């Protein structure tokens, strides 16, 4: 039992590239009482990440380890030595199906509390066949060295741990909560960003935020916009995020003859403001755990179209459509929803206020440490 504050938690994450998992962890870190709970981070890769400076400002330490894709044994050894040297109260692993390779060294190093936190699913990812089968093989083994099971949604919990674990109440759901005030609709932000785009108020801005990777299904997104644009020429598509598919997507936009109407904005530090510039937000993912961008969009009130591959647990506001990946249905829903911004959002009542949820996490960490 540790009677001293702060409780030291080691967060193990993958490559930091502006994605949803690190956004969730950092939301909790910014809002948790750091006099009582302090995070350090293991980050996959030797290069400095986007978050290093902020983590250090908040009192955390950052350990860059050998990428597991380069040398899985060296990756495990690096984690073992970090944990053995620092004697953490809690290891909180966020590597999904790769958790076996980080929690095994944590167990060897004698860590008493070992959390596996699943942020994803992969049921519909046949477009990424190698990744799909690798996850399927690793999934049963991922929780072996954990003694606390966590997921971002019931859907993600069932995918990783099975229905039995949920029925036996072995899985804790930690919501992908956000700072609701930060994402509220802003007339000022809308005007500023539309001026940056060079579009007038009467132009419909279709928006998307996410890494440019196969999971996010951007090829389908471009097809949807191309069809919508034929019906509504006063419209543009804005895509926030970067990734390995950018060049392919730019080429696809040229093929569809919409390249002058599609804005690839890359990584942005003002993501929260972009929701205000949009008139509808699209997320046609092939799979997700519980997408934080879907929660952020609803905090803003912008209408949302979601893929039916995503858990319905993300649907909170009334101006959200849950759709199969059929182009015509997406075009129709965009026409139905465009500019129908929610005047009242329901996030706080549904457990998505980061201030409230960070307090719950702090209490949960404290209760586990007391029981050791």
mmCIF file of C-alpha atoms in Angstrom:
data_model
loop_
_atom_site.group_PDB
_atom_site.id
_atom_site.type_symbol
_atom_site.label_atom_id
_atom_site.label_comp_id
_atom_site.label_asym_id
_atom_site.label_seq_id
_atom_site.Cartn_x
_atom_site.Cartn_y
_atom_site.Cartn_z
ATOM 1 C CA UNK A 1 0.000 0.000 0.000
ATOM 2 C CA UNK A 2 1.302 3.441 -1.001
ATOM 3 C CA UNK A 3 0.323 6.236 1.409
ATOM 4 C CA UNK A 4 2.309 8.879 -0.427
ATOM 5 C CA UNK A 5 1.201 11.215 -3.190
ATOM 6 C CA UNK A 6 1.504 11.533 -6.051
ATOM 7 C CA UNK A 7 0.597 8.072 -7.297
ATOM 8 C CA UNK A 8 3.059 7.361 -10.113
ATOM 9 C CA UNK A 9 1.440 5.995 -13.275
ATOM 10 C CA UNK A 10 3.361 4.882 -16.353
ATOM 11 C CA UNK A 11 1.294 5.366 -19.513
ATOM 12 C CA UNK A 12 2.498 3.132 -22.343
ATOM 13 C CA UNK A 13 1.504 4.426 -25.780
ATOM 14 C CA UNK A 14 2.416 3.851 -29.412
ATOM 15 C CA UNK A 15 3.698 6.319 -31.974
ATOM 16 C CA UNK A 16 2.474 9.833 -31.158
ATOM 17 C CA UNK A 17 1.016 11.250 -34.360
ATOM 18 C CA UNK A 18 -1.910 13.411 -33.300
ATOM 19 C CA UNK A 19 -4.304 10.452 -33.049
ATOM 20 C CA UNK A 20 -7.258 9.737 -30.808
ATOM 21 C CA UNK A 21 -5.568 7.538 -28.188
ATOM 22 C CA UNK A 22 -2.994 10.118 -27.148
ATOM 23 C CA UNK A 23 -5.688 12.825 -27.276
ATOM 24 C CA UNK A 24 -7.737 10.862 -24.730
ATOM 25 C CA UNK A 25 -4.779 10.240 -22.414
ATOM 26 C CA UNK A 26 -3.668 13.867 -22.580
ATOM 27 C CA UNK A 27 -7.220 15.075 -21.869
ATOM 28 C CA UNK A 28 -7.141 13.088 -18.630
ATOM 29 C CA UNK A 29 -3.588 14.186 -17.806
ATOM 30 C CA UNK A 30 -4.422 17.885 -18.234
ATOM 31 C CA UNK A 31 -7.450 17.610 -15.957
ATOM 32 C CA UNK A 32 -6.412 15.142 -13.270
ATOM 33 C CA UNK A 33 -5.110 16.468 -9.936
ATOM 34 C CA UNK A 34 -1.374 16.128 -10.565
ATOM 35 C CA UNK A 35 -0.588 16.613 -6.883
ATOM 36 C CA UNK A 36 -2.303 13.252 -6.365
ATOM 37 C CA UNK A 37 -1.629 11.433 -9.649
ATOM 38 C CA UNK A 38 1.356 11.964 -11.938
ATOM 39 C CA UNK A 39 1.868 10.379 -15.347
ATOM 40 C CA UNK A 40 5.099 9.365 -17.041
ATOM 41 C CA UNK A 41 5.050 8.107 -20.631
ATOM 42 C CA UNK A 42 6.675 5.344 -22.642
ATOM 43 C CA UNK A 43 6.464 6.331 -26.313
ATOM 44 C CA UNK A 44 7.218 3.976 -29.199
ATOM 45 C CA UNK A 45 10.076 5.472 -31.224
ATOM 46 C CA UNK A 46 13.274 7.361 -30.512
ATOM 47 C CA UNK A 47 12.294 10.701 -32.047
ATOM 48 C CA UNK A 48 10.903 13.569 -29.984
ATOM 49 C CA UNK A 49 7.108 13.576 -30.105
ATOM 50 C CA UNK A 50 4.540 16.360 -30.390
ATOM 51 C CA UNK A 51 3.682 15.929 -26.704
ATOM 52 C CA UNK A 52 7.119 15.764 -25.036
ATOM 53 C CA UNK A 53 7.359 19.417 -24.030
ATOM 54 C CA UNK A 54 3.826 19.620 -22.639
ATOM 55 C CA UNK A 55 4.266 16.411 -20.637
ATOM 56 C CA UNK A 56 7.475 17.751 -19.091
ATOM 57 C CA UNK A 57 5.832 21.090 -18.257
ATOM 58 C CA UNK A 58 3.185 19.201 -16.301
ATOM 59 C CA UNK A 59 5.804 17.276 -14.326
ATOM 60 C CA UNK A 60 5.887 14.045 -16.314
ATOM 61 C CA UNK A 61 8.835 12.186 -17.761
ATOM 62 C CA UNK A 62 9.045 10.822 -21.299
ATOM 63 C CA UNK A 63 10.873 7.628 -22.232
ATOM 64 C CA UNK A 64 11.409 6.934 -25.931
ATOM 65 C CA UNK A 65 11.941 3.236 -26.547
ATOM 66 C CA UNK A 66 13.035 1.098 -29.476
ATOM 67 C CA UNK A 67 10.099 0.810 -31.910
ATOM 68 C CA UNK A 68 8.515 -2.622 -31.538
ATOM 69 C CA UNK A 69 8.349 -2.931 -35.335
ATOM 70 C CA UNK A 70 12.155 -2.642 -35.473
ATOM 71 C CA UNK A 71 13.072 -4.982 -32.619
ATOM 72 C CA UNK A 72 10.372 -6.406 -30.361
ATOM 73 C CA UNK A 73 12.899 -7.932 -27.918
ATOM 74 C CA UNK A 74 14.729 -4.615 -27.473
ATOM 75 C CA UNK A 75 11.345 -2.883 -27.069
ATOM 76 C CA UNK A 76 10.434 -5.255 -24.227
ATOM 77 C CA UNK A 77 13.856 -4.895 -22.593
ATOM 78 C CA UNK A 78 13.607 -1.100 -22.688
ATOM 79 C CA UNK A 79 10.233 -1.200 -20.917
ATOM 80 C CA UNK A 80 11.478 -3.723 -18.346
ATOM 81 C CA UNK A 81 14.427 -1.516 -17.355
ATOM 82 C CA UNK A 82 12.275 1.639 -17.114
ATOM 83 C CA UNK A 83 9.783 -0.052 -14.788
ATOM 84 C CA UNK A 84 12.437 -1.849 -12.735
ATOM 85 C CA UNK A 85 14.330 1.399 -12.157
ATOM 86 C CA UNK A 86 11.379 3.643 -11.304
ATOM 87 C CA UNK A 87 9.054 1.429 -9.199
ATOM 88 C CA UNK A 88 5.719 2.677 -10.553
ATOM 89 C CA UNK A 89 2.502 2.242 -8.593
ATOM 90 C CA UNK A 90 0.486 1.574 -11.760
ATOM 91 C CA UNK A 91 1.273 0.536 -15.325
ATOM 92 C CA UNK A 92 -1.479 1.753 -17.678
ATOM 93 C CA UNK A 93 -0.993 0.152 -21.074
ATOM 94 C CA UNK A 94 -2.715 1.610 -24.160
ATOM 95 C CA UNK A 95 -1.271 -0.648 -26.860
ATOM 96 C CA UNK A 96 -4.473 -2.599 -27.580
ATOM 97 C CA UNK A 97 -3.600 -6.019 -29.077
ATOM 98 C CA UNK A 98 0.131 -5.290 -28.703
ATOM 99 C CA UNK A 99 -0.249 -5.090 -24.911
ATOM 100 C CA UNK A 100 1.236 -8.557 -24.437
ATOM 101 C CA UNK A 101 4.665 -7.188 -25.355
ATOM 102 C CA UNK A 102 4.575 -4.321 -22.859
ATOM 103 C CA UNK A 103 2.733 -5.941 -19.953
ATOM 104 C CA UNK A 104 4.931 -9.048 -19.934
ATOM 105 C CA UNK A 105 8.040 -6.982 -19.052
ATOM 106 C CA UNK A 106 5.906 -5.033 -16.547
ATOM 107 C CA UNK A 107 5.001 -8.319 -14.854
ATOM 108 C CA UNK A 108 8.636 -9.469 -14.916
ATOM 109 C CA UNK A 109 9.699 -6.165 -13.335
ATOM 110 C CA UNK A 110 7.291 -6.741 -10.443
ATOM 111 C CA UNK A 111 4.639 -4.101 -11.217
ATOM 112 C CA UNK A 112 1.649 -4.861 -8.968
ATOM 113 C CA UNK A 113 -1.097 -3.046 -10.909
ATOM 114 C CA UNK A 114 -1.081 -3.715 -14.643
ATOM 115 C CA UNK A 115 -3.913 -2.184 -16.676
ATOM 116 C CA UNK A 116 -4.742 -3.131 -20.252
ATOM 117 C CA UNK A 117 -6.821 -0.393 -21.905
ATOM 118 C CA UNK A 118 -8.354 -1.273 -25.268
ATOM 119 C CA UNK A 119 -9.150 1.709 -27.481
ATOM 120 C CA UNK A 120 -10.066 -0.100 -30.685
ATOM 121 C CA UNK A 121 -11.760 -2.925 -32.571
ATOM 122 C CA UNK A 122 -10.830 -4.422 -35.902
ATOM 123 C CA UNK A 123 -13.808 -6.452 -37.087
ATOM 124 C CA UNK A 124 -14.267 -4.609 -40.393
ATOM 125 C CA UNK A 125 -10.628 -4.098 -41.311
ATOM 126 C CA UNK A 126 -10.270 -6.585 -44.146
ATOM 127 C CA UNK A 127 -8.834 -3.781 -46.279
ATOM 128 C CA UNK A 128 -5.785 -4.071 -43.992
ATOM 129 C CA UNK A 129 -5.505 -7.859 -44.160
ATOM 130 C CA UNK A 130 -2.112 -8.313 -42.475
ATOM 131 C CA UNK A 131 -3.077 -6.025 -39.612
ATOM 132 C CA UNK A 132 -6.466 -7.711 -39.306
ATOM 133 C CA UNK A 133 -5.041 -11.223 -38.948
ATOM 134 C CA UNK A 134 -2.223 -10.118 -36.656
ATOM 135 C CA UNK A 135 -4.727 -8.505 -34.289
ATOM 136 C CA UNK A 136 -6.932 -11.588 -34.424
ATOM 137 C CA UNK A 137 -3.993 -13.822 -33.474
ATOM 138 C CA UNK A 138 -2.743 -11.550 -30.685
ATOM 139 C CA UNK A 139 -6.111 -10.645 -29.182
ATOM 140 C CA UNK A 140 -6.569 -13.712 -26.883
ATOM 141 C CA UNK A 141 -3.039 -13.285 -25.508
ATOM 142 C CA UNK A 142 -3.077 -9.502 -25.019
ATOM 143 C CA UNK A 143 -4.655 -9.508 -21.511
ATOM 144 C CA UNK A 144 -2.535 -12.399 -20.154
ATOM 145 C CA UNK A 145 -0.262 -10.241 -17.976
ATOM 146 C CA UNK A 146 -2.875 -7.641 -16.985
ATOM 147 C CA UNK A 147 -4.874 -7.678 -13.769
ATOM 148 C CA UNK A 148 -7.179 -4.756 -14.621
ATOM 149 C CA UNK A 149 -9.259 -4.681 -17.822
ATOM 150 C CA UNK A 150 -10.372 -1.365 -19.334
ATOM 151 C CA UNK A 151 -12.016 -0.321 -22.613
ATOM 152 C CA UNK A 152 -13.332 2.893 -24.151
ATOM 153 C CA UNK A 153 -16.759 1.376 -24.895
ATOM 154 C CA UNK A 154 -18.767 -1.804 -24.346
ATOM 155 C CA UNK A 155 -18.215 -2.634 -28.007
ATOM 156 C CA UNK A 156 -14.426 -2.369 -27.620
ATOM 157 C CA UNK A 157 -14.623 -4.329 -24.348
ATOM 158 C CA UNK A 158 -16.535 -7.190 -25.950
ATOM 159 C CA UNK A 159 -14.166 -7.266 -28.914
ATOM 160 C CA UNK A 160 -11.051 -7.558 -26.726
ATOM 161 C CA UNK A 161 -12.239 -9.456 -23.633
ATOM 162 C CA UNK A 162 -15.414 -11.261 -24.745
ATOM 163 C CA UNK A 163 -19.007 -11.146 -23.506
ATOM 164 C CA UNK A 164 -18.231 -13.317 -20.486
ATOM 165 C CA UNK A 165 -15.819 -10.759 -19.012
ATOM 166 C CA UNK A 166 -18.471 -8.045 -19.338
ATOM 167 C CA UNK A 167 -21.157 -10.235 -17.749
ATOM 168 C CA UNK A 168 -18.836 -10.935 -14.814
ATOM 169 C CA UNK A 169 -18.219 -7.171 -14.448
ATOM 170 C CA UNK A 170 -14.481 -7.588 -15.007
ATOM 171 C CA UNK A 171 -14.146 -4.662 -17.422
ATOM 172 C CA UNK A 172 -14.122 -0.983 -16.514
ATOM 173 C CA UNK A 173 -15.353 1.475 -19.154
ATOM 174 C CA UNK A 174 -13.412 4.752 -19.236
ATOM 175 C CA UNK A 175 -15.155 7.244 -21.491
ATOM 176 C CA UNK A 176 -13.243 9.199 -24.128
ATOM 177 C CA UNK A 177 -14.208 12.425 -22.392
ATOM 178 C CA UNK A 178 -13.423 15.908 -23.699
ATOM 179 C CA UNK A 179 -13.231 19.483 -22.453
ATOM 180 C CA UNK A 180 -16.742 20.534 -23.445
ATOM 181 C CA UNK A 181 -16.053 24.267 -23.134
ATOM 182 C CA UNK A 182 -13.031 24.035 -25.433
ATOM 183 C CA UNK A 183 -15.154 22.612 -28.261
ATOM 184 C CA UNK A 184 -18.224 24.839 -27.953
ATOM 185 C CA UNK A 185 -19.375 26.581 -31.139
ATOM 186 C CA UNK A 186 -17.597 29.888 -31.763
ATOM 187 C CA UNK A 187 -18.763 32.488 -34.283
ATOM 188 C CA UNK A 188 -15.293 34.078 -34.113
ATOM 189 C CA UNK A 189 -13.511 30.801 -34.953
ATOM 190 C CA UNK A 190 -15.987 30.111 -37.761
ATOM 191 C CA UNK A 191 -15.367 33.479 -39.373
ATOM 192 C CA UNK A 192 -11.570 33.277 -38.985
ATOM 193 C CA UNK A 193 -11.182 29.784 -40.448
ATOM 194 C CA UNK A 194 -13.608 30.345 -43.310
ATOM 195 C CA UNK A 195 -11.578 33.410 -44.225
ATOM 196 C CA UNK A 196 -8.461 31.203 -44.169
ATOM 197 C CA UNK A 197 -10.198 28.833 -46.602
ATOM 198 C CA UNK A 198 -11.434 31.730 -48.702
ATOM 199 C CA UNK A 199 -15.075 30.599 -48.558
ATOM 200 C CA UNK A 200 -18.160 32.697 -47.889
ATOM 201 C CA UNK A 201 -20.771 31.961 -45.240
ATOM 202 C CA UNK A 202 -23.202 30.528 -47.795
ATOM 203 C CA UNK A 203 -20.693 27.824 -48.824
ATOM 204 C CA UNK A 204 -21.289 24.459 -47.131
ATOM 205 C CA UNK A 205 -18.147 23.167 -45.425
ATOM 206 C CA UNK A 206 -18.048 19.371 -45.116
ATOM 207 C CA UNK A 207 -15.467 18.369 -42.512
ATOM 208 C CA UNK A 208 -13.388 15.418 -41.375
ATOM 209 C CA UNK A 209 -10.639 15.053 -38.755
ATOM 210 C CA UNK A 210 -8.440 11.972 -38.576
ATOM 211 C CA UNK A 211 -5.179 10.300 -39.569
ATOM 212 C CA UNK A 212 -4.880 9.577 -43.271
ATOM 213 C CA UNK A 213 -4.776 5.794 -42.882
ATOM 214 C CA UNK A 214 -6.931 2.969 -44.347
ATOM 215 C CA UNK A 215 -8.990 2.603 -41.139
ATOM 216 C CA UNK A 216 -10.573 6.037 -41.651
ATOM 217 C CA UNK A 217 -11.915 5.142 -45.124
ATOM 218 C CA UNK A 218 -11.046 8.410 -46.867
ATOM 219 C CA UNK A 219 -11.483 7.023 -50.383
ATOM 220 C CA UNK A 220 -15.163 6.502 -49.603
ATOM 221 C CA UNK A 221 -15.286 9.978 -48.068
ATOM 222 C CA UNK A 222 -14.005 11.529 -51.309
ATOM 223 C CA UNK A 223 -16.561 9.571 -53.346
ATOM 224 C CA UNK A 224 -19.351 10.825 -51.079
ATOM 225 C CA UNK A 225 -18.212 14.424 -51.364
ATOM 226 C CA UNK A 226 -17.869 14.181 -55.159
ATOM 227 C CA UNK A 227 -21.501 13.045 -55.407
ATOM 228 C CA UNK A 228 -22.688 15.701 -52.961
ATOM 229 C CA UNK A 229 -20.742 18.387 -54.840
ATOM 230 C CA UNK A 230 -22.537 17.545 -58.100
ATOM 231 C CA UNK A 231 -25.818 18.411 -56.371
ATOM 232 C CA UNK A 232 -24.411 21.295 -54.322
ATOM 233 C CA UNK A 233 -21.605 23.157 -56.137
ATOM 234 C CA UNK A 234 -21.335 25.736 -53.338
ATOM 235 C CA UNK A 235 -19.515 23.288 -51.062
ATOM 236 C CA UNK A 236 -15.992 22.276 -50.033
ATOM 237 C CA UNK A 237 -14.407 19.397 -48.126
ATOM 238 C CA UNK A 238 -11.892 20.095 -45.351
ATOM 239 C CA UNK A 239 -9.684 17.265 -44.063
ATOM 240 C CA UNK A 240 -7.637 17.850 -40.907
ATOM 241 C CA UNK A 241 -4.867 15.336 -40.257
ATOM 242 C CA UNK A 242 -1.941 13.711 -42.005
ATOM 243 C CA UNK A 243 -0.650 10.250 -42.741
ATOM 244 C CA UNK A 244 0.774 7.839 -45.313
ATOM 245 C CA UNK A 245 -2.266 7.984 -47.625
ATOM 246 C CA UNK A 246 -2.141 11.717 -48.273
ATOM 247 C CA UNK A 247 -0.554 11.490 -51.729
ATOM 248 C CA UNK A 248 -3.010 8.767 -52.811
ATOM 249 C CA UNK A 249 -5.946 10.833 -51.595
ATOM 250 C CA UNK A 250 -4.747 13.937 -53.404
ATOM 251 C CA UNK A 251 -4.478 11.862 -56.579
ATOM 252 C CA UNK A 252 -7.996 10.480 -56.029
ATOM 253 C CA UNK A 253 -9.361 14.017 -55.621
ATOM 254 C CA UNK A 254 -7.795 14.948 -58.977
ATOM 255 C CA UNK A 255 -9.354 11.895 -60.634
ATOM 256 C CA UNK A 256 -12.767 12.922 -59.295
ATOM 257 C CA UNK A 257 -12.147 16.494 -60.525
ATOM 258 C CA UNK A 258 -12.726 17.967 -57.063
ATOM 259 C CA UNK A 259 -9.115 18.778 -56.096
ATOM 260 C CA UNK A 260 -9.800 22.523 -56.021
ATOM 261 C CA UNK A 261 -12.672 21.889 -53.590
ATOM 262 C CA UNK A 262 -10.800 19.596 -51.190
ATOM 263 C CA UNK A 263 -8.517 21.189 -48.581
ATOM 264 C CA UNK A 264 -5.883 18.960 -46.969
ATOM 265 C CA UNK A 265 -4.923 21.011 -43.907
ATOM 266 C CA UNK A 266 -2.493 18.564 -42.273
ATOM 267 C CA UNK A 267 -1.863 18.509 -38.533
ATOM 268 C CA UNK A 268 -3.269 21.541 -36.726
ATOM 269 C CA UNK A 269 -2.975 22.823 -33.172
ATOM 270 C CA UNK A 270 -6.390 24.520 -33.465
ATOM 271 C CA UNK A 271 -8.460 21.385 -34.177
ATOM 272 C CA UNK A 272 -11.083 22.405 -31.620
ATOM 273 C CA UNK A 273 -11.890 25.550 -33.627
ATOM 274 C CA UNK A 274 -12.363 23.739 -36.937
ATOM 275 C CA UNK A 275 -15.619 22.115 -35.856
ATOM 276 C CA UNK A 276 -17.140 25.613 -35.728
ATOM 277 C CA UNK A 277 -16.136 26.227 -39.358
ATOM 278 C CA UNK A 278 -17.915 23.054 -40.493
ATOM 279 C CA UNK A 279 -21.576 22.585 -41.444
ATOM 280 C CA UNK A 280 -21.498 18.790 -41.152
ATOM 281 C CA UNK A 281 -18.849 16.351 -39.882
ATOM 282 C CA UNK A 282 -18.263 12.955 -41.540
ATOM 283 C CA UNK A 283 -16.629 9.869 -40.012
ATOM 284 C CA UNK A 284 -16.929 6.837 -42.340
ATOM 285 C CA UNK A 285 -14.408 4.634 -40.476
ATOM 286 C CA UNK A 286 -14.071 0.907 -41.105
ATOM 287 C CA UNK A 287 -13.651 0.364 -37.350
ATOM 288 C CA UNK A 288 -13.201 2.376 -34.150
ATOM 289 C CA UNK A 289 -13.287 1.816 -30.407
ATOM 290 C CA UNK A 290 -15.116 5.005 -29.520
ATOM 291 C CA UNK A 291 -13.811 7.866 -31.685
ATOM 292 C CA UNK A 292 -12.904 10.962 -29.691
ATOM 293 C CA UNK A 293 -13.486 13.159 -32.759
ATOM 294 C CA UNK A 294 -17.100 12.008 -32.744
ATOM 295 C CA UNK A 295 -17.431 13.243 -29.163
ATOM 296 C CA UNK A 296 -15.635 16.523 -29.937
ATOM 297 C CA UNK A 297 -17.928 17.192 -32.896
ATOM 298 C CA UNK A 298 -21.003 16.653 -30.737
ATOM 299 C CA UNK A 299 -19.588 18.939 -28.039
ATOM 300 C CA UNK A 300 -19.524 21.614 -30.741
ATOM 301 C CA UNK A 301 -23.041 20.794 -31.918
ATOM 302 C CA UNK A 302 -22.150 20.331 -35.607
ATOM 303 C CA UNK A 303 -24.290 17.656 -37.350
ATOM 304 C CA UNK A 304 -22.509 14.306 -37.632
ATOM 305 C CA UNK A 305 -22.684 11.346 -40.043
ATOM 306 C CA UNK A 306 -21.121 8.186 -38.571
ATOM 307 C CA UNK A 307 -20.319 4.817 -40.100
ATOM 308 C CA UNK A 308 -22.444 1.970 -38.736
ATOM 309 C CA UNK A 309 -19.137 0.144 -38.117
ATOM 310 C CA UNK A 310 -18.702 2.461 -35.114
ATOM 311 C CA UNK A 311 -20.390 1.663 -31.805
ATOM 312 C CA UNK A 312 -23.740 3.380 -31.209
ATOM 313 C CA UNK A 313 -22.394 4.396 -27.797
ATOM 314 C CA UNK A 314 -20.896 7.447 -29.533
ATOM 315 C CA UNK A 315 -24.342 8.742 -30.591
ATOM 316 C CA UNK A 316 -25.384 11.375 -28.035
ATOM 317 C CA UNK A 317 -26.946 14.387 -29.775
ATOM 318 C CA UNK A 318 -30.107 14.265 -31.877
ATOM 319 C CA UNK A 319 -28.434 15.608 -35.043
ATOM 320 C CA UNK A 320 -26.337 12.468 -35.582
ATOM 321 C CA UNK A 321 -26.954 9.889 -38.319
ATOM 322 C CA UNK A 322 -25.671 6.316 -38.075
ATOM 323 C CA UNK A 323 -25.188 4.994 -41.610
ATOM 324 C CA UNK A 324 -24.062 1.930 -43.579
ATOM 325 C CA UNK A 325 -21.254 2.552 -46.037
ATOM 326 C CA UNK A 326 -23.584 3.226 -48.963
ATOM 327 C CA UNK A 327 -22.674 6.413 -50.829
ATOM 328 C CA UNK A 328 -26.236 7.445 -51.688
ATOM 329 C CA UNK A 329 -27.342 7.247 -48.041
ATOM 330 C CA UNK A 330 -24.487 9.504 -46.960
ATOM 331 C CA UNK A 331 -25.279 12.092 -49.626
ATOM 332 C CA UNK A 332 -28.954 12.099 -48.613
ATOM 333 C CA UNK A 333 -28.090 12.462 -44.910
ATOM 334 C CA UNK A 334 -25.704 15.347 -45.594
ATOM 335 C CA UNK A 335 -28.510 17.117 -47.445
ATOM 336 C CA UNK A 336 -30.882 16.430 -44.540
ATOM 337 C CA UNK A 337 -28.506 17.486 -41.756
ATOM 338 C CA UNK A 338 -26.462 20.332 -43.239
ATOM 339 C CA UNK A 339 -26.335 23.368 -40.919
ATOM 340 C CA UNK A 340 -28.712 21.791 -38.366
ATOM 341 C CA UNK A 341 -26.403 22.531 -35.451
ATOM 342 C CA UNK A 342 -27.512 21.297 -32.020
ATOM 343 C CA UNK A 343 -28.378 24.164 -29.685
ATOM 344 C CA UNK A 344 -27.882 21.986 -26.610
ATOM 345 C CA UNK A 345 -25.381 19.163 -26.319
ATOM 346 C CA UNK A 346 -25.883 16.221 -23.958
ATOM 347 C CA UNK A 347 -22.297 15.205 -23.266
ATOM 348 C CA UNK A 348 -22.039 16.057 -19.580
ATOM 349 C CA UNK A 349 -25.181 14.084 -18.731
ATOM 350 C CA UNK A 350 -23.750 11.070 -20.564
ATOM 351 C CA UNK A 351 -20.354 10.978 -18.846
ATOM 352 C CA UNK A 352 -18.222 12.793 -21.422
ATOM 353 C CA UNK A 353 -17.123 15.843 -19.398
ATOM 354 C CA UNK A 354 -13.381 15.474 -18.872
ATOM 355 C CA UNK A 355 -13.435 17.422 -15.601
ATOM 356 C CA UNK A 356 -15.895 14.941 -14.065
ATOM 357 C CA UNK A 357 -14.321 11.835 -15.576
ATOM 358 C CA UNK A 358 -10.765 12.820 -14.539
ATOM 359 C CA UNK A 359 -11.921 12.954 -10.902
ATOM 360 C CA UNK A 360 -13.347 9.442 -11.275
ATOM 361 C CA UNK A 361 -10.048 8.197 -12.723
ATOM 362 C CA UNK A 362 -8.120 9.747 -9.838
ATOM 363 C CA UNK A 363 -10.368 7.961 -7.311
ATOM 364 C CA UNK A 364 -10.062 4.678 -9.202
ATOM 365 C CA UNK A 365 -6.263 4.826 -9.252
ATOM 366 C CA UNK A 366 -6.280 5.651 -5.532
ATOM 367 C CA UNK A 367 -8.572 2.751 -4.645
ATOM 368 C CA UNK A 368 -6.392 0.249 -6.529
ATOM 369 C CA UNK A 369 -3.207 1.435 -4.835
ATOM 370 C CA UNK A 370 -4.834 1.153 -1.396
ATOM 371 C CA UNK A 371 -5.764 -2.467 -2.086
ATOM 372 C CA UNK A 372 -2.225 -3.563 -2.998
#
